PDB file of C-alpha atoms and ligand atoms in Angstrom:
ATOM      1  CA  MET A 152      69.554 107.707  95.047  1.00  0.00           C
ATOM      2  CA  THR A 153      70.619 110.373  92.598  1.00  0.00           C
ATOM      3  CA  PRO A 154      71.128 109.308  88.980  1.00  0.00           C
ATOM      4  CA  GLY A 155      74.835 109.388  88.094  1.00  0.00           C
ATOM      5  CA  ILE A 156      76.109 109.453  91.693  1.00  0.00           C
ATOM      6  CA  LYS A 157      77.964 106.437  93.102  1.00  0.00           C
ATOM      7  CA  PRO A 158      76.604 105.832  96.602  1.00  0.00           C
ATOM      8  CA  LEU A 159      78.857 105.828  99.654  1.00  0.00           C
ATOM      9  CA  VAL A 160      78.248 103.699 102.722  1.00  0.00           C
ATOM     10  CA  ALA A 161      80.413 105.052 105.533  1.00  0.00           C
ATOM     11  CA  GLY A 162      80.859 103.553 108.970  1.00  0.00           C
ATOM     12  CA  ASN A 163      81.577 105.615 112.061  1.00  0.00           C
ATOM     13  CA  TRP A 164      83.082 103.442 114.770  1.00  0.00           C
ATOM     14  CA  LYS A 165      83.122 106.346 117.268  1.00  0.00           C
ATOM     15  CA  MET A 166      85.140 105.481 120.406  1.00  0.00           C
ATOM     16  CA  ASN A 167      85.081 101.731 119.725  1.00  0.00           C
ATOM     17  CA  GLY A 168      87.718  99.338 118.464  1.00  0.00           C
ATOM     18  CA  LEU A 169      91.125  97.995 119.424  1.00  0.00           C
ATOM     19  CA  ASN A 170      94.131  96.911 117.409  1.00  0.00           C
ATOM     20  CA  SER A 171      93.979  93.597 119.236  1.00  0.00           C
ATOM     21  CA  ALA A 172      90.543  92.917 117.722  1.00  0.00           C
ATOM     22  CA  THR A 173      90.409  93.743 114.007  1.00  0.00           C
ATOM     23  CA  GLY A 174      88.416  90.666 112.998  1.00  0.00           C
ATOM     24  CA  GLU A 175      85.280  92.586 111.989  1.00  0.00           C
ATOM     25  CA  LEU A 176      87.274  94.959 109.793  1.00  0.00           C
ATOM     26  CA  GLU A 177      89.046  92.020 108.162  1.00  0.00           C
ATOM     27  CA  LYS A 178      85.694  90.333 107.568  1.00  0.00           C
ATOM     28  CA  MET A 179      84.377  93.506 105.872  1.00  0.00           C
ATOM     29  CA  ARG A 180      87.482  93.563 103.689  1.00  0.00           C
ATOM     30  CA  ASP A 181      87.169  89.886 102.792  1.00  0.00           C
ATOM     31  CA  GLN A 182      83.417  89.800 102.206  1.00  0.00           C
ATOM     32  CA  PHE A 183      82.831  93.117 100.398  1.00  0.00           C
ATOM     33  CA  LYS A 184      82.099  91.635  96.984  1.00  0.00           C
ATOM     34  CA  SER A 185      83.716  93.070  93.879  1.00  0.00           C
ATOM     35  CA  THR A 186      80.320  93.137  92.174  1.00  0.00           C
ATOM     36  CA  LEU A 187      79.131  95.455  94.942  1.00  0.00           C
ATOM     37  CA  SER A 188      82.310  97.539  95.097  1.00  0.00           C
ATOM     38  CA  ALA A 189      81.701  98.407  91.437  1.00  0.00           C
ATOM     39  CA  LYS A 190      78.390  99.954  92.498  1.00  0.00           C
ATOM     40  CA  ILE A 191      79.149 101.623  95.843  1.00  0.00           C
ATOM     41  CA  ASP A 192      82.075 102.976  97.857  1.00  0.00           C
ATOM     42  CA  LEU A 193      82.651 101.556 101.325  1.00  0.00           C
ATOM     43  CA  LEU A 194      84.439 103.572 103.993  1.00  0.00           C
ATOM     44  CA  VAL A 195      85.139 102.826 107.654  1.00  0.00           C
ATOM     45  CA  CYS A 196      85.987 105.785 109.907  1.00  0.00           C
ATOM     46  CA  LEU A 197      87.990 104.434 112.811  1.00  0.00           C
ATOM     47  CA  PRO A 198      89.524 105.774 116.011  1.00  0.00           C
ATOM     48  CA  PHE A 199      92.917 107.420 115.305  1.00  0.00           C
ATOM     49  CA  THR A 200      94.651 104.654 117.235  1.00  0.00           C
ATOM     50  CA  MET A 201      93.510 102.021 114.726  1.00  0.00           C
ATOM     51  CA  LEU A 202      94.249 103.898 111.514  1.00  0.00           C
ATOM     52  CA  ALA A 203      97.778 102.687 110.866  1.00  0.00           C
ATOM     53  CA  LYS A 204      96.937  99.025 111.342  1.00  0.00           C
ATOM     54  CA  ALA A 205      93.635  99.371 109.489  1.00  0.00           C
ATOM     55  CA  GLY A 206      95.491 101.107 106.661  1.00  0.00           C
ATOM     56  CA  ASP A 207      97.780  98.095 106.330  1.00  0.00           C
ATOM     57  CA  LEU A 208      94.918  95.605 106.561  1.00  0.00           C
ATOM     58  CA  THR A 209      92.840  97.266 103.843  1.00  0.00           C
ATOM     59  CA  SER A 210      95.584  98.615 101.578  1.00  0.00           C
ATOM     60  CA  ARG A 211      94.954  96.228  98.700  1.00  0.00           C
ATOM     61  CA  SER A 212      91.177  96.141  99.031  1.00  0.00           C
ATOM     62  CA  PRO A 213      88.326  98.412  97.930  1.00  0.00           C
ATOM     63  CA  VAL A 214      87.548  99.189 101.596  1.00  0.00           C
ATOM     64  CA  LYS A 215      88.641 102.744 102.338  1.00  0.00           C
ATOM     65  CA  ILE A 216      89.421 103.993 105.822  1.00  0.00           C
ATOM     66  CA  GLY A 217      89.065 107.382 107.418  1.00  0.00           C
ATOM     67  CA  ALA A 218      89.015 109.312 110.685  1.00  0.00           C
ATOM     68  CA  GLN A 219      86.286 110.985 112.734  1.00  0.00           C
ATOM     69  CA  ASP A 220      87.859 114.402 113.282  1.00  0.00           C
ATOM     70  CA  CYS A 221      91.046 116.349 112.602  1.00  0.00           C
ATOM     71  CA  HIS A 222      92.659 119.666 113.453  1.00  0.00           C
ATOM     72  CA  SER A 223      92.446 122.432 110.875  1.00  0.00           C
ATOM     73  CA  GLU A 224      96.244 122.959 110.888  1.00  0.00           C
ATOM     74  CA  ILE A 225      98.737 120.544 109.377  1.00  0.00           C
ATOM     75  CA  LYS A 226     101.268 120.627 112.224  1.00  0.00           C
ATOM     76  CA  GLY A 227     102.307 122.683 115.216  1.00  0.00           C
ATOM     77  CA  ALA A 228     101.741 123.314 118.901  1.00  0.00           C
ATOM     78  CA  HIS A 229      98.330 121.683 119.367  1.00  0.00           C
ATOM     79  CA  THR A 230      98.698 119.142 122.154  1.00  0.00           C
ATOM     80  CA  GLY A 231      96.688 116.000 121.595  1.00  0.00           C
ATOM     81  CA  ASP A 232      95.433 116.945 118.136  1.00  0.00           C
ATOM     82  CA  ILE A 233      95.780 115.041 114.866  1.00  0.00           C
ATOM     83  CA  SER A 234      96.087 116.577 111.390  1.00  0.00           C
ATOM     84  CA  ILE A 235      94.957 115.429 107.977  1.00  0.00           C
ATOM     85  CA  GLU A 236      98.604 114.847 107.050  1.00  0.00           C
ATOM     86  CA  MET A 237      98.902 112.355 109.931  1.00  0.00           C
ATOM     87  CA  ILE A 238      95.643 110.666 108.953  1.00  0.00           C
ATOM     88  CA  ALA A 239      96.808 110.383 105.351  1.00  0.00           C
ATOM     89  CA  ASP A 240     100.147 109.032 106.601  1.00  0.00           C
ATOM     90  CA  CYS A 241      98.231 106.053 108.055  1.00  0.00           C
ATOM     91  CA  GLY A 242      96.273 105.436 104.852  1.00  0.00           C
ATOM     92  CA  GLY A 243      93.182 107.456 105.786  1.00  0.00           C
ATOM     93  CA  GLU A 244      91.354 108.955 102.808  1.00  0.00           C
ATOM     94  CA  ALA A 245      88.415 110.679 104.490  1.00  0.00           C
ATOM     95  CA  VAL A 246      87.482 112.555 107.649  1.00  0.00           C
ATOM     96  CA  ILE A 247      84.103 113.068 109.299  1.00  0.00           C
ATOM     97  CA  VAL A 248      83.878 116.683 110.477  1.00  0.00           C
ATOM     98  CA  GLY A 249      81.258 118.365 112.608  1.00  0.00           C
ATOM     99  CA  HIS A 250      79.555 115.230 113.891  1.00  0.00           C
ATOM    100  CA  SER A 251      76.889 116.288 116.398  1.00  0.00           C
ATOM    101  CA  GLU A 252      78.732 114.427 119.160  1.00  0.00           C
ATOM    102  CA  ARG A 253      81.773 116.637 118.544  1.00  0.00           C
ATOM    103  CA  ARG A 254      79.651 119.759 118.245  1.00  0.00           C
ATOM    104  CA  THR A 255      78.175 118.840 121.670  1.00  0.00           C
ATOM    105  CA  ASP A 256      81.042 117.140 123.554  1.00  0.00           C
ATOM    106  CA  HIS A 257      83.705 119.589 122.360  1.00  0.00           C
ATOM    107  CA  ALA A 258      81.582 122.678 121.677  1.00  0.00           C
ATOM    108  CA  GLU A 259      82.748 122.695 118.061  1.00  0.00           C
ATOM    109  CA  THR A 260      81.367 125.612 116.100  1.00  0.00           C
ATOM    110  CA  SER A 261      80.388 125.617 112.442  1.00  0.00           C
ATOM    111  CA  THR A 262      83.343 127.939 111.800  1.00  0.00           C
ATOM    112  CA  GLN A 263      85.729 125.336 113.192  1.00  0.00           C
ATOM    113  CA  VAL A 264      83.973 122.631 111.184  1.00  0.00           C
ATOM    114  CA  LEU A 265      84.456 124.736 108.046  1.00  0.00           C
ATOM    115  CA  GLN A 266      88.181 125.134 108.765  1.00  0.00           C
ATOM    116  CA  LYS A 267      88.609 121.409 109.390  1.00  0.00           C
ATOM    117  CA  ALA A 268      86.788 120.597 106.164  1.00  0.00           C
ATOM    118  CA  GLN A 269      88.971 123.060 104.246  1.00  0.00           C
ATOM    119  CA  SER A 270      92.099 121.399 105.592  1.00  0.00           C
ATOM    120  CA  VAL A 271      90.911 117.923 104.541  1.00  0.00           C
ATOM    121  CA  LEU A 272      89.828 119.138 101.092  1.00  0.00           C
ATOM    122  CA  HIS A 273      93.059 121.021 100.512  1.00  0.00           C
ATOM    123  CA  TRP A 274      94.899 117.773 101.199  1.00  0.00           C
ATOM    124  CA  GLY A 275      92.840 116.182  98.434  1.00  0.00           C
ATOM    125  CA  HIS A 276      90.773 113.993 100.704  1.00  0.00           C
ATOM    126  CA  MET A 277      87.080 113.514 101.413  1.00  0.00           C
ATOM    127  CA  ALA A 278      85.423 115.663 104.085  1.00  0.00           C
ATOM    128  CA  ILE A 279      82.110 114.286 105.350  1.00  0.00           C
ATOM    129  CA  ILE A 280      80.416 117.333 106.850  1.00  0.00           C
ATOM    130  CA  CYS A 281      77.622 116.485 109.301  1.00  0.00           C
ATOM    131  CA  ILE A 282      74.514 118.560 109.854  1.00  0.00           C
ATOM    132  CA  GLY A 283      71.224 117.847 111.599  1.00  0.00           C
ATOM    133  CA  GLU A 284      68.559 119.230 113.882  1.00  0.00           C
ATOM    134  CA  SER A 285      67.814 118.440 117.533  1.00  0.00           C
ATOM    135  CA  GLU A 286      64.507 116.996 118.640  1.00  0.00           C
ATOM    136  CA  ALA A 287      63.394 120.389 120.005  1.00  0.00           C
ATOM    137  CA  GLN A 288      64.270 122.118 116.730  1.00  0.00           C
ATOM    138  CA  ARG A 289      62.248 119.569 114.752  1.00  0.00           C
ATOM    139  CA  LYS A 290      59.263 119.942 117.087  1.00  0.00           C
ATOM    140  CA  GLN A 291      59.396 123.710 116.633  1.00  0.00           C
ATOM    141  CA  GLY A 292      59.346 123.286 112.851  1.00  0.00           C
ATOM    142  CA  ASP A 293      62.845 124.746 112.514  1.00  0.00           C
ATOM    143  CA  THR A 294      64.526 121.791 110.779  1.00  0.00           C
ATOM    144  CA  LEU A 295      65.118 123.350 107.360  1.00  0.00           C
ATOM    145  CA  ASP A 296      66.284 126.656 108.862  1.00  0.00           C
ATOM    146  CA  VAL A 297      68.783 124.790 111.044  1.00  0.00           C
ATOM    147  CA  LEU A 298      70.065 122.805 108.067  1.00  0.00           C
ATOM    148  CA  LYS A 299      70.422 125.953 105.983  1.00  0.00           C
ATOM    149  CA  LYS A 300      72.384 127.746 108.703  1.00  0.00           C
ATOM    150  CA  GLN A 301      74.678 124.768 109.281  1.00  0.00           C
ATOM    151  CA  MET A 302      75.264 124.355 105.547  1.00  0.00           C
ATOM    152  CA  SER A 303      75.975 128.030 104.998  1.00  0.00           C
ATOM    153  CA  GLU A 304      78.440 128.113 107.906  1.00  0.00           C
ATOM    154  CA  SER A 305      80.200 124.731 107.622  1.00  0.00           C
ATOM    155  CA  ILE A 306      80.446 123.969 103.896  1.00  0.00           C
ATOM    156  CA  PRO A 307      83.381 125.512 101.998  1.00  0.00           C
ATOM    157  CA  ASP A 308      82.783 127.326  98.716  1.00  0.00           C
ATOM    158  CA  SER A 309      85.124 124.972  96.912  1.00  0.00           C
ATOM    159  CA  ALA A 310      85.993 121.293  97.200  1.00  0.00           C
ATOM    160  CA  ASP A 311      89.604 122.353  96.444  1.00  0.00           C
ATOM    161  CA  ASN A 312      91.456 119.094  95.577  1.00  0.00           C
ATOM    162  CA  GLY A 313      89.127 116.864  97.561  1.00  0.00           C
ATOM    163  CA  GLU A 314      85.510 115.803  97.773  1.00  0.00           C
ATOM    164  CA  ILE A 315      82.735 117.348  99.827  1.00  0.00           C
ATOM    165  CA  VAL A 316      80.161 114.883 101.184  1.00  0.00           C
ATOM    166  CA  ILE A 317      77.253 116.048 103.362  1.00  0.00           C
ATOM    167  CA  ALA A 318      75.680 113.783 105.978  1.00  0.00           C
ATOM    168  CA  TYR A 319      72.216 114.659 107.241  1.00  0.00           C
ATOM    169  CA  GLU A 320      71.968 113.221 110.735  1.00  0.00           C
ATOM    170  CA  PRO A 321      68.983 114.259 112.849  1.00  0.00           C
ATOM    171  CA  ILE A 322      70.480 114.311 116.358  1.00  0.00           C
ATOM    172  CA  TRP A 323      67.440 112.579 117.847  1.00  0.00           C
ATOM    173  CA  ALA A 324      67.833 109.662 115.416  1.00  0.00           C
ATOM    174  CA  ILE A 325      71.461 108.911 116.325  1.00  0.00           C
ATOM    175  CA  GLY A 326      71.823 105.729 118.339  1.00  0.00           C
ATOM    176  CA  THR A 327      68.146 105.778 119.350  1.00  0.00           C
ATOM    177  CA  GLY A 328      66.577 103.343 116.891  1.00  0.00           C
ATOM    178  CA  LEU A 329      64.308 106.200 115.729  1.00  0.00           C
ATOM    179  CA  THR A 330      64.352 107.422 112.145  1.00  0.00           C
ATOM    180  CA  PRO A 331      62.464 110.257 110.442  1.00  0.00           C
ATOM    181  CA  THR A 332      59.719 109.273 108.032  1.00  0.00           C
ATOM    182  CA  VAL A 333      60.637 108.682 104.409  1.00  0.00           C
ATOM    183  CA  GLY A 334      58.811 111.917 103.601  1.00  0.00           C
ATOM    184  CA  ASP A 335      60.827 113.894 106.162  1.00  0.00           C
ATOM    185  CA  ILE A 336      64.145 112.558 104.858  1.00  0.00           C
ATOM    186  CA  GLU A 337      63.064 113.236 101.281  1.00  0.00           C
ATOM    187  CA  GLU A 338      62.155 116.812 102.188  1.00  0.00           C
ATOM    188  CA  ALA A 339      65.462 117.439 103.998  1.00  0.00           C
ATOM    189  CA  HIS A 340      67.570 115.973 101.189  1.00  0.00           C
ATOM    190  CA  ARG A 341      65.650 117.835  98.462  1.00  0.00           C
ATOM    191  CA  PHE A 342      66.195 121.028 100.439  1.00  0.00           C
ATOM    192  CA  MET A 343      69.924 120.286 100.808  1.00  0.00           C
ATOM    193  CA  ARG A 344      70.276 119.576  97.089  1.00  0.00           C
ATOM    194  CA  SER A 345      68.558 122.767  96.048  1.00  0.00           C
ATOM    195  CA  TYR A 346      70.584 124.805  98.548  1.00  0.00           C
ATOM    196  CA  LEU A 347      73.826 123.323  97.162  1.00  0.00           C
ATOM    197  CA  VAL A 348      72.868 123.897  93.531  1.00  0.00           C
ATOM    198  CA  GLU A 349      71.832 127.465  94.276  1.00  0.00           C
ATOM    199  CA  ARG A 350      75.126 128.133  96.013  1.00  0.00           C
ATOM    200  CA  LEU A 351      77.620 126.046  94.012  1.00  0.00           C
ATOM    201  CA  GLY A 352      75.907 125.733  90.650  1.00  0.00           C
ATOM    202  CA  ASP A 353      76.017 122.397  88.837  1.00  0.00           C
ATOM    203  CA  LYS A 354      78.721 121.129  91.246  1.00  0.00           C
ATOM    204  CA  GLY A 355      75.986 120.937  93.858  1.00  0.00           C
ATOM    205  CA  ASN A 356      74.310 118.228  91.801  1.00  0.00           C
ATOM    206  CA  ALA A 357      77.354 115.953  92.133  1.00  0.00           C
ATOM    207  CA  ILE A 358      77.755 116.128  95.928  1.00  0.00           C
ATOM    208  CA  ARG A 359      76.924 112.908  97.746  1.00  0.00           C
ATOM    209  CA  LEU A 360      74.246 113.407 100.398  1.00  0.00           C
ATOM    210  CA  LEU A 361      74.264 110.711 103.080  1.00  0.00           C
ATOM    211  CA  TYR A 362      71.554 109.964 105.576  1.00  0.00           C
ATOM    212  CA  GLY A 363      72.661 108.938 109.089  1.00  0.00           C
ATOM    213  CA  GLY A 364      70.830 107.959 112.257  1.00  0.00           C
ATOM    214  CA  SER A 365      69.794 104.413 113.198  1.00  0.00           C
ATOM    215  CA  VAL A 366      70.449 102.939 109.761  1.00  0.00           C
ATOM    216  CA  LYS A 367      70.402  99.150 109.974  1.00  0.00           C
ATOM    217  CA  PRO A 368      70.042  96.204 107.580  1.00  0.00           C
ATOM    218  CA  SER A 369      66.266  96.089 108.072  1.00  0.00           C
ATOM    219  CA  ASN A 370      65.619  99.723 107.055  1.00  0.00           C
ATOM    220  CA  ALA A 371      68.518 100.326 104.640  1.00  0.00           C
ATOM    221  CA  ALA A 372      66.724  99.411 101.411  1.00  0.00           C
ATOM    222  CA  GLU A 373      63.846 101.779 102.164  1.00  0.00           C
ATOM    223  CA  LEU A 374      66.102 104.651 103.261  1.00  0.00           C
ATOM    224  CA  MET A 375      68.651 104.268 100.453  1.00  0.00           C
ATOM    225  CA  ALA A 376      65.897 104.338  97.818  1.00  0.00           C
ATOM    226  CA  ILE A 377      64.839 107.885  98.783  1.00  0.00           C
ATOM    227  CA  ASP A 378      65.535 110.575  96.177  1.00  0.00           C
ATOM    228  CA  ASN A 379      68.799 112.440  96.853  1.00  0.00           C
ATOM    229  CA  VAL A 380      69.927 109.925  99.491  1.00  0.00           C
ATOM    230  CA  ASP A 381      73.292 108.837  98.090  1.00  0.00           C
ATOM    231  CA  GLY A 382      74.360 106.526 100.876  1.00  0.00           C
ATOM    232  CA  ALA A 383      74.518 106.239 104.630  1.00  0.00           C
ATOM    233  CA  LEU A 384      76.609 107.255 107.607  1.00  0.00           C
ATOM    234  CA  VAL A 385      76.295 104.350 110.005  1.00  0.00           C
ATOM    235  CA  GLY A 386      77.268 104.254 113.676  1.00  0.00           C
ATOM    236  CA  GLY A 387      76.287 101.237 115.763  1.00  0.00           C
ATOM    237  CA  ALA A 388      75.537  98.946 112.839  1.00  0.00           C
ATOM    238  CA  SER A 389      78.977  99.541 111.295  1.00  0.00           C
ATOM    239  CA  LEU A 390      80.787  97.735 114.106  1.00  0.00           C
ATOM    240  CA  LYS A 391      79.770  94.264 112.953  1.00  0.00           C
ATOM    241  CA  ALA A 392      80.628  93.107 109.440  1.00  0.00           C
ATOM    242  CA  ASP A 393      77.346  91.230 109.000  1.00  0.00           C
ATOM    243  CA  ASP A 394      75.282  94.317 109.855  1.00  0.00           C
ATOM    244  CA  PHE A 395      77.414  96.733 107.855  1.00  0.00           C
ATOM    245  CA  LEU A 396      77.505  94.513 104.782  1.00  0.00           C
ATOM    246  CA  GLY A 397      73.798  93.871 105.315  1.00  0.00           C
ATOM    247  CA  ILE A 398      73.239  97.612 104.880  1.00  0.00           C
ATOM    248  CA  CYS A 399      75.415  97.618 101.739  1.00  0.00           C
ATOM    249  CA  ALA A 400      73.245  94.783 100.385  1.00  0.00           C
ATOM    250  CA  ALA A 401      70.501  97.380  99.873  1.00  0.00           C
ATOM    251  CA  TYR A 402      72.439  98.264  96.709  1.00  0.00           C
ATOM    252  CA  GLU A 403      72.679  94.746  95.318  1.00  0.00           C
TER     253      GLU A 403
HETATM  254  P1  LIG B 795      73.860 105.376 114.600  1.00  0.00           P
HETATM  255  O1  LIG B 795      74.920 106.586 114.514  1.00  0.00           O
HETATM  256  O2  LIG B 795      73.896 104.681 113.272  1.00  0.00           O
HETATM  257  O3  LIG B 795      74.374 104.505 115.712  1.00  0.00           O
HETATM  258  O4  LIG B 795      72.532 105.975 114.890  1.00  0.00           O
HETATM  259  C1  LIG B 795      75.059 107.352 113.356  1.00  0.00           C
HETATM  260  C2  LIG B 795      76.161 108.376 113.545  1.00  0.00           C
HETATM  261  O5  LIG B 795      76.303 108.921 114.640  1.00  0.00           O
HETATM  262  O6  LIG B 795      76.919 108.666 112.598  1.00  0.00           O
END
């Protein structure tokens, strides 16, 4: 937690979900209590194919929807790509950029991540920029250096019209059931905060810093109570409404 910052719990459905089965999303919409929505923001980042329907389903609810990637251009000759304008057209308000699975599967560089983030921010939307070390980097004691390099290369100097959110996701904690110790997360988030304040001045104090990697209902309260952890980016446990809302309950 950071005093004065409204936490954000964001789901990342990855390559899961069909328009013929939106029951879990509807349950999240129907069961996300207004008392809780006053305290935290809830976002579900869906596959592109579900955005339009999800946008309709959640349009009059506090549940926000977003995407998991976008192209850095708004339109043009980029076969198979999707722009922030198209995401916004479906009701999407946020985009995850630079997730480690995209950095690995699609060889995305920090420069590309920066350009994607700039496009989202220029559109006035939220860019959730992901950073995090590999298991080998942690074992070598390089974690903070890796985070610093990724932050310096992938975070824009200005939030433009939108909102910058940073998600710290140790690669070895994603989908594995493993999480860093409370002390390790605290150290990483304190380091991120001081980097941001040094670079962006007081604006760095207002940026939401999410933790991601094997967050579940049973560990959420402990993880969300850590200093400078302003919410979670949740993969597997965001697919089921009971689990996802169970994580949100850490803020009740
Ligand atoms: P996980 O994924 O919660 O399934 O570990 C987190 C993520 O990849 O964003």
